[in-house]
CSV table of C-alpha atoms in Angstrom, one decimal:
chain,number,residue,atom,x,y,z
X,357,MET,CA,-18.5,-10.4,64.7
X,358,ARG,CA,-15.8,-13.0,65.0
X,359,LYS,CA,-12.8,-13.9,62.8
X,360,LEU,CA,-12.1,-17.4,61.4
X,361,PRO,CA,-8.7,-18.5,60.3
X,362,LEU,CA,-9.0,-19.6,56.7
X,363,LEU,CA,-5.4,-20.1,55.5
X,364,HIS,CA,-5.2,-23.7,56.7
X,365,SER,CA,-8.2,-24.5,54.4
X,366,PHE,CA,-6.4,-23.0,51.4
X,367,PRO,CA,-2.8,-24.4,51.1
X,368,LEU,CA,-1.9,-22.1,48.2
X,369,LEU,CA,-2.7,-19.0,50.1
X,370,ASN,CA,-1.0,-20.3,53.2
X,371,ASN,CA,2.2,-20.9,51.1
X,372,ILE,CA,1.9,-17.4,49.6
X,373,ARG,CA,1.7,-16.0,53.1
X,374,LYS,CA,4.8,-17.9,54.3
X,375,ILE,CA,7.0,-16.6,51.5
X,376,ALA,CA,5.6,-13.1,51.0
X,377,ASN,CA,4.9,-10.1,53.3
X,378,PRO,CA,1.1,-9.6,53.3
X,379,SER,CA,1.6,-5.8,52.8
X,380,VAL,CA,3.8,-6.5,49.7
X,381,ALA,CA,1.3,-9.0,48.3
X,382,SER,CA,-1.6,-6.6,48.9
X,383,HIS,CA,0.4,-4.0,47.0
X,384,HIS,CA,0.8,-6.4,44.1
X,385,LEU,CA,-2.9,-7.1,44.1
X,386,VAL,CA,-3.6,-3.3,43.9
X,387,LEU,CA,-1.4,-3.0,40.9
X,388,LEU,CA,-3.1,-6.0,39.3
X,389,VAL,CA,-6.5,-4.5,39.7
X,390,LEU,CA,-5.4,-1.1,38.5
X,391,PHE,CA,-3.9,-2.8,35.4
X,392,VAL,CA,-7.2,-4.5,34.7
X,393,VAL,CA,-9.2,-1.3,35.2
X,394,SER,CA,-6.8,0.7,32.9
X,395,SER,CA,-7.0,-2.0,30.2
X,396,LEU,CA,-10.8,-1.8,30.2
X,397,LEU,CA,-10.8,2.0,30.1
X,398,SER,CA,-7.8,2.7,27.8
X,399,PRO,CA,-8.3,4.3,24.4
X,400,SER,CA,-8.6,2.1,21.4
X,401,VAL,CA,-6.1,2.6,18.5
X,402,THR,CA,-6.9,1.4,15.0
X,403,ALA,CA,-5.1,1.9,11.6
X,404,GLN,CA,-7.3,2.7,8.7
X,405,ARG,CA,-6.0,1.9,5.2
X,406,THR,CA,-7.1,4.0,2.3
X,407,CYS,CA,-6.3,3.4,-1.4
X,408,GLN,CA,-6.8,5.6,-4.4
X,409,ILE,CA,-6.1,5.2,-8.1
X,410,TYR,CA,-4.8,7.9,-10.4
X,411,PHE,CA,-5.4,7.5,-14.2
X,412,THR,CA,-4.8,9.4,-17.4
X,413,ASP,CA,-7.4,10.1,-20.1
X,414,VAL,CA,-5.9,10.9,-23.5
X,415,GLU,CA,-9.3,11.6,-25.1
X,416,ARG,CA,-10.6,14.1,-22.5
X,417,ASN,CA,-7.1,15.4,-21.8
X,418,LYS,CA,-6.8,15.0,-18.1
X,419,ILE,CA,-5.6,13.1,-15.0
X,420,SER,CA,-8.2,12.0,-12.5
X,421,ARG,CA,-8.3,10.3,-9.1
X,422,SER,CA,-10.9,8.0,-7.5
X,423,ASN,CA,-11.3,5.6,-4.6
X,424,ALA,CA,-10.0,2.1,-5.2
X,425,ASP,CA,-13.6,0.9,-5.9
X,426,GLY,CA,-14.0,3.6,-8.6
X,427,THR,CA,-16.2,6.0,-6.6
X,428,GLY,CA,-15.5,9.6,-5.9
X,429,ILE,CA,-13.8,10.6,-9.2
X,430,THR,CA,-12.0,13.9,-9.1
X,431,ASP,CA,-10.2,15.6,-12.0
X,432,LEU,CA,-6.7,16.9,-11.0
X,433,ILE,CA,-5.0,18.0,-14.3
X,434,THR,CA,-7.1,19.2,-17.3
X,435,GLY,CA,-6.5,20.6,-20.7
X,436,GLN,CA,-3.3,18.6,-21.5
X,437,ASN,CA,-3.1,16.4,-24.5
X,438,SER,CA,-1.4,13.0,-24.8
X,439,ILE,CA,-0.8,12.2,-21.2
X,440,VAL,CA,0.6,8.7,-21.4
X,441,ALA,CA,2.0,7.9,-17.9
X,442,VAL,CA,1.4,8.9,-14.3
X,443,GLN,CA,3.1,8.2,-11.0
X,444,VAL,CA,2.5,9.4,-7.4
X,445,ASP,CA,4.8,10.4,-4.6
X,446,ALA,CA,2.3,10.1,-1.7
X,447,GLN,CA,5.1,10.8,0.9
X,448,ASN,CA,5.7,14.3,-0.5
X,449,ASN,CA,2.2,14.9,-2.1
X,450,GLN,CA,3.6,15.1,-5.6
X,451,LEU,CA,2.1,13.9,-8.9
X,452,TYR,CA,4.3,13.1,-11.9
X,453,TRP,CA,3.3,12.6,-15.6
X,454,GLY,CA,4.6,12.5,-19.1
X,455,ARG,CA,3.1,13.9,-22.3
X,456,ASN,CA,3.8,13.0,-26.0
X,457,ASN,CA,2.5,16.1,-27.8
X,458,ILE,CA,4.6,18.7,-26.0
X,459,LYS,CA,7.2,16.0,-25.2
X,460,ASP,CA,7.9,16.7,-21.6
X,461,ILE,CA,7.7,15.3,-18.0
X,462,ARG,CA,5.8,17.4,-15.4
X,463,ARG,CA,5.1,17.5,-11.7
X,464,SER,CA,2.5,19.1,-9.5
X,465,ASN,CA,1.0,18.8,-6.0
X,466,LEU,CA,-1.5,16.0,-5.7
X,467,ASP,CA,-4.4,18.4,-6.1
X,468,GLY,CA,-3.0,19.6,-9.4
X,469,SER,CA,-1.6,22.9,-8.2
X,470,SER,CA,1.9,24.3,-8.6
X,471,GLU,CA,2.5,22.5,-11.9
X,472,THR,CA,6.1,22.7,-13.2
X,473,VAL,CA,8.1,21.2,-16.1
X,474,LEU,CA,10.9,18.9,-14.9
X,475,VAL,CA,12.3,17.5,-18.2
X,476,ALA,CA,11.7,19.6,-21.3
X,477,ASN,CA,13.0,16.9,-23.7
X,478,PRO,CA,12.8,13.3,-22.6
X,479,ASN,CA,15.0,12.1,-25.5
X,480,PRO,CA,18.2,14.2,-26.1
X,481,THR,CA,19.0,12.2,-29.3
X,482,GLY,CA,16.1,13.9,-31.2
X,483,PHE,CA,12.4,13.5,-31.4
X,484,SER,CA,10.7,12.0,-28.3
X,485,LEU,CA,8.1,9.3,-28.0
X,486,LEU,CA,7.7,8.9,-24.2
X,487,ARG,CA,6.5,5.5,-23.1
X,488,ASP,CA,6.6,5.2,-19.3
X,489,ILE,CA,7.9,6.8,-16.1
X,490,GLN,CA,8.7,5.5,-12.6
X,491,ILE,CA,9.9,7.2,-9.4
X,492,ASP,CA,12.2,6.2,-6.6
X,493,VAL,CA,11.3,8.5,-3.7
X,494,ALA,CA,13.9,7.3,-1.3
X,495,GLY,CA,16.7,7.5,-4.0
X,496,GLY,CA,15.4,10.9,-5.2
X,497,LYS,CA,15.2,9.8,-8.9
X,498,ILE,CA,12.7,9.7,-11.7
X,499,TYR,CA,13.2,7.1,-14.5
X,500,TRP,CA,11.6,7.0,-18.0
X,501,SER,CA,11.7,5.1,-21.2
X,502,ASP,CA,11.5,6.8,-24.7
X,503,SER,CA,11.2,5.0,-28.0
X,504,GLY,CA,12.3,7.9,-30.1
X,505,ILE,CA,10.9,8.7,-33.6
X,506,ALA,CA,12.3,9.9,-36.9
X,507,GLY,CA,15.7,8.4,-36.4
X,508,SER,CA,16.1,9.2,-32.7
X,509,THR,CA,17.7,6.5,-30.5
X,510,PRO,CA,15.4,4.6,-28.0
X,511,VAL,CA,16.7,5.3,-24.5
X,512,ILE,CA,16.1,4.6,-20.8
X,513,MET,CA,17.0,7.6,-18.7
X,514,ARG,CA,16.8,9.1,-15.2
X,515,ALA,CA,17.1,12.4,-13.4
X,516,ASN,CA,16.7,13.8,-9.9
X,517,LEU,CA,13.1,14.3,-8.8
X,518,ASP,CA,13.5,18.1,-9.4
X,519,GLY,CA,14.6,17.4,-13.0
X,520,THR,CA,18.3,18.1,-12.6
X,521,MET,CA,21.2,15.6,-13.4
X,522,VAL,CA,19.6,14.1,-16.5
X,523,GLU,CA,21.5,11.0,-17.6
X,524,THR,CA,21.2,8.2,-20.1
X,525,LEU,CA,21.3,4.7,-18.6
X,526,ILE,CA,20.6,2.4,-21.5
X,527,SER,CA,20.5,3.1,-25.3
X,528,ASN,CA,19.0,1.2,-28.2
X,529,GLU,CA,16.4,-0.6,-25.9
X,530,ASP,CA,12.9,0.2,-27.1
X,531,ALA,CA,11.2,-0.2,-23.8
X,532,LEU,CA,7.4,0.1,-23.9
X,533,SER,CA,7.3,0.0,-20.1
X,534,ILE,CA,9.6,0.0,-17.1
X,535,ASP,CA,9.4,-0.7,-13.3
X,536,LEU,CA,11.8,-0.6,-10.4
X,537,ASP,CA,12.8,-3.4,-8.0
X,538,LEU,CA,14.2,-1.2,-5.2
X,539,VAL,CA,14.8,-4.1,-2.9
X,540,ASN,CA,17.3,-5.7,-5.3
X,541,GLN,CA,18.3,-2.3,-6.9
X,542,LYS,CA,17.1,-3.4,-10.4
X,543,ILE,CA,15.2,-1.7,-13.2
X,544,TYR,CA,13.0,-4.0,-15.3
X,545,PHE,CA,12.1,-3.0,-18.9
X,546,SER,CA,10.0,-4.7,-21.6
X,547,ASN,CA,9.5,-4.5,-25.4
X,548,ASN,CA,7.0,-6.5,-27.4
X,549,SER,CA,9.1,-9.7,-27.2
X,550,THR,CA,11.4,-9.7,-24.2
X,551,THR,CA,11.6,-8.5,-20.6
X,552,LYS,CA,15.0,-7.5,-19.3
X,553,ARG,CA,16.5,-6.1,-16.2
X,554,ALA,CA,19.6,-4.2,-15.2
X,555,ASN,CA,21.2,-2.4,-12.3
X,556,LEU,CA,19.7,1.0,-11.5
X,557,ASP,CA,22.7,2.6,-13.1
X,558,GLY,CA,22.0,0.7,-16.4
X,559,THR,CA,24.8,-1.8,-16.1
X,560,MET,CA,24.5,-5.6,-16.2
X,561,VAL,CA,21.7,-5.9,-18.7
X,562,GLU,CA,20.2,-9.4,-18.8
X,563,SER,CA,17.1,-11.0,-20.4
X,564,VAL,CA,14.7,-12.4,-17.8
X,565,ILE,CA,11.5,-13.4,-19.7
X,566,HIS,CA,11.1,-14.3,-23.4
X,567,GLU,CA,7.9,-12.3,-23.5
X,568,GLY,CA,7.1,-8.7,-23.1
X,569,GLY,CA,4.6,-5.8,-23.5
X,570,LYS,CA,3.1,-2.8,-21.7
X,571,GLY,CA,2.2,-2.3,-18.1
X,572,LEU,CA,5.2,-3.9,-16.5
X,573,LEU,CA,4.9,-4.4,-12.7
X,574,VAL,CA,7.4,-5.8,-10.2
X,575,ASP,CA,6.0,-7.2,-7.0
X,576,THR,CA,9.1,-7.8,-4.8
X,577,ASP,CA,7.0,-8.8,-1.8
X,578,ASN,CA,5.8,-11.9,-3.5
X,579,GLY,CA,8.6,-12.4,-6.0
X,580,LYS,CA,6.5,-11.8,-9.1
X,581,VAL,CA,6.5,-9.6,-12.3
X,582,TYR,CA,3.3,-8.8,-14.2
X,583,TRP,CA,2.9,-7.5,-17.8
X,584,ILE,CA,0.4,-7.2,-20.6
X,585,ASN,CA,1.4,-9.7,-23.3
X,586,GLY,CA,0.5,-8.5,-26.7
X,587,THR,CA,-2.6,-6.3,-26.2
X,588,SER,CA,-5.1,-8.3,-24.3
X,589,THR,CA,-3.5,-10.9,-22.0
X,590,ILE,CA,-2.3,-10.1,-18.4
X,591,LYS,CA,0.5,-12.5,-17.4
X,592,ARG,CA,2.9,-13.0,-14.5
X,593,ALA,CA,6.0,-14.9,-13.7
X,594,SER,CA,8.6,-15.3,-11.0
X,595,LEU,CA,11.3,-12.6,-10.9
X,596,ASN,CA,13.8,-14.9,-12.5
X,597,GLY,CA,11.4,-15.6,-15.5
X,598,THR,CA,10.1,-19.0,-14.4
X,599,ASN,CA,6.5,-20.0,-13.7
X,600,VAL,CA,4.8,-18.0,-16.4
X,601,GLU,CA,1.0,-17.8,-15.9
X,602,SER,CA,-1.8,-16.3,-18.0
X,603,LEU,CA,-4.2,-14.5,-15.6
X,604,VAL,CA,-6.7,-12.5,-17.7
X,605,ASN,CA,-7.5,-13.1,-21.4
X,606,SER,CA,-9.7,-10.7,-23.4
X,607,SER,CA,-10.4,-9.5,-27.0
X,608,SER,CA,-10.0,-5.9,-25.7
X,609,THR,CA,-6.8,-3.9,-25.6
X,610,PHE,CA,-5.3,-3.3,-22.2
X,611,PHE,CA,-2.8,-0.5,-21.7
X,612,ASP,CA,-1.4,-0.2,-18.1
X,613,LEU,CA,-1.4,-2.1,-14.8
X,614,ALA,CA,-1.4,-1.2,-11.1
X,615,LEU,CA,-1.1,-3.5,-8.1
X,616,ASP,CA,-2.4,-3.7,-4.5
X,617,THR,CA,-0.1,-6.4,-3.0
X,618,GLU,CA,-1.8,-6.2,0.5
X,619,LEU,CA,-5.3,-6.9,-0.7
X,620,GLY,CA,-4.2,-9.0,-3.7
X,621,LYS,CA,-5.8,-6.9,-6.4
X,622,ILE,CA,-4.6,-6.0,-9.9
X,623,TYR,CA,-6.0,-2.9,-11.8
X,624,TRP,CA,-5.8,-2.1,-15.5
X,625,THR,CA,-7.0,0.4,-18.1
X,626,ASN,CA,-9.1,-1.1,-20.9
X,627,SER,CA,-8.7,1.3,-23.9
X,628,THR,CA,-11.0,-0.7,-26.2
X,629,ASP,CA,-14.1,-0.7,-23.9
X,630,ARG,CA,-13.0,2.7,-22.4
X,631,ILE,CA,-13.3,1.3,-18.8
X,632,ILE,CA,-11.0,0.6,-15.8
X,633,GLN,CA,-11.1,-2.9,-14.3
X,634,ARG,CA,-9.7,-5.0,-11.5
X,635,ALA,CA,-9.4,-8.6,-10.4
X,636,ASN,CA,-7.7,-10.8,-7.9
X,637,VAL,CA,-4.0,-11.2,-8.6
X,638,ASP,CA,-4.7,-14.8,-9.8
X,639,GLY,CA,-7.1,-13.4,-12.5
X,640,THR,CA,-10.4,-14.4,-10.8
X,641,MET,CA,-13.3,-12.0,-9.9
X,642,VAL,CA,-12.9,-9.6,-12.8
X,643,GLU,CA,-15.0,-6.5,-12.3
X,644,THR,CA,-15.4,-3.0,-13.9
X,645,ILE,CA,-14.9,-0.3,-11.3
X,646,ILE,CA,-15.1,2.7,-13.7
X,647,PRO,CA,-17.5,2.2,-16.6
X,648,SER,CA,-17.6,4.2,-19.8
X,649,PRO,CA,-19.9,7.2,-19.3
X,650,SER,CA,-23.3,6.9,-20.8
X,651,SER,CA,-23.2,10.5,-22.1
X,652,GLY,CA,-20.6,13.1,-23.1
X,653,SER,CA,-17.2,12.4,-24.8
X,654,ALA,CA,-15.8,8.9,-24.6
X,655,PRO,CA,-12.7,8.4,-22.4
X,656,GLY,CA,-9.3,7.1,-23.5
X,657,TYR,CA,-7.8,5.6,-20.3
X,658,ARG,CA,-4.1,4.9,-20.5
X,659,GLY,CA,-1.7,5.2,-17.5
X,660,ILE,CA,-2.8,4.1,-14.0
X,661,ALA,CA,-1.2,4.2,-10.6
X,662,LEU,CA,-2.4,3.1,-7.2
X,663,VAL,CA,-1.4,4.6,-3.8
X,664,CYS,CA,-2.4,3.3,-0.4
X,665,THR,CA,-1.9,5.2,2.9
X,666,ALA,CA,-2.6,4.3,6.5
X,667,THR,CA,-4.0,6.7,9.1
X,668,VAL,CA,-4.0,6.0,12.9
X,669,GLN,CA,-7.3,6.7,14.8
X,670,VAL,CA,-7.5,7.0,18.6
X,671,ALA,CA,-10.9,6.6,20.1
X,672,SER,CA,-11.6,7.6,23.8
X,673,PRO,CA,-13.5,4.8,25.6
X,674,ILE,CA,-17.0,5.2,26.9
X,675,PRO,CA,-17.3,2.5,29.7
X,676,THR,CA,-20.3,0.2,29.4
X,677,MET,CA,-22.3,-1.1,32.3
X,678,SER,CA,-20.6,-4.4,32.0
X,679,GLN,CA,-17.2,-2.8,32.2
X,680,TRP,CA,-18.1,-0.9,35.3
X,681,GLY,CA,-19.4,-4.2,36.7
X,682,LEU,CA,-16.0,-5.8,36.1
X,683,VAL,CA,-14.3,-2.9,37.8
X,684,LEU,CA,-16.4,-3.2,40.9
X,685,PHE,CA,-15.9,-7.0,40.9
X,686,GLY,CA,-12.2,-6.5,40.7
X,687,LEU,CA,-12.3,-4.1,43.7
X,688,LEU,CA,-14.3,-6.7,45.7
X,689,ILE,CA,-11.8,-9.4,44.9
X,690,LEU,CA,-9.0,-7.0,46.0
X,691,ASN,CA,-10.7,-6.4,49.3
X,692,CYS,CA,-11.3,-10.1,50.0
X,693,SER,CA,-7.8,-11.0,48.9
X,694,VAL,CA,-6.2,-8.6,51.4
X,695,PHE,CA,-8.1,-10.3,54.3
X,696,LEU,CA,-7.2,-13.7,53.0
X,697,LEU,CA,-3.5,-12.8,52.9
X,698,ARG,CA,-3.8,-11.6,56.5
X,699,GLY,CA,-5.1,-15.0,57.5
X,700,GLU,CA,-8.6,-14.0,58.5
X,701,LEU,CA,-11.9,-13.1,57.0
X,702,PRO,CA,-14.6,-11.2,58.9
X,703,ILE,CA,-18.0,-13.0,58.9
X,704,ALA,CA,-21.2,-12.9,60.9
X,705,LYS,CA,-21.1,-14.6,64.4
X,706,ASN,CA,-23.8,-17.1,63.6
X,707,ASN,CA,-21.9,-18.4,60.5
X,708,SER,CA,-20.1,-21.8,60.8
X,709,PHE,CA,-18.2,-24.1,58.5
């Protein structure tokens, strides 16, 4: 076997050889091939997003949970009357809800265990008529609105998540629903005719939208606020009250809203038809995800909350034949490149160029 000089036929390789030590260049090529091999055989990492809805049923006296498409319904809290609102702390696996017959706010684990009373009387001015609750996990607070009855004062209040440090934020505001804008540190609240907002401590109250109702939702990611106007129209507007839009119109009575900002879906409870529905956030593609049961007692869906979590999955690779072929091809390229950088390539004696 004889050796033929090849670098003069390949100016690029000749220049590489002039400025780089062949042993160093070979080392770099080894690292390059190892990088390619490790990329082919490295584990794949994927994030899987899972969403669930939690909803109250005042007719069958329970709180249930299902997948976001309405499948896999599981009862969590049973045997409790007049559950009007529900919220979820997925970070600490806690479930919060309010009741109007016993007049209290409660908490349990997400599976319904370890139930405890947090606030025994949501309205310290007299008789309570609880309307809505919201939680601020990072701030360690629970907020609620209470209309009061029999001469009691309508109030918006808050406490620590363990029920301590109860304080009145706003009085004489009959808020049917509330929601929190934690980005701008605001609380939004709505009655039948007006939507207002204030600082989280109750100061600086201002009117935002000259409409109002139940199911108030603040979407800070997209700068929108949603609500149920009257009883059967879902609307939205910009956070400053402009650009009011009607999204879903119906003859049925809607009660509460939940929002999936990432997938662009809005959920609501329909108390007239006794179903739970969802649509795109622009009001299109309305569908029923939990129908009214064909037998047994009829449901009375009221409060609803949606929670989404992401889990990371790591899969160990199983190399395919094509991947092994790429590995072998890379090793062959490495071998030839080393000879080229040395300025010679072994070939058979009877070969010529």
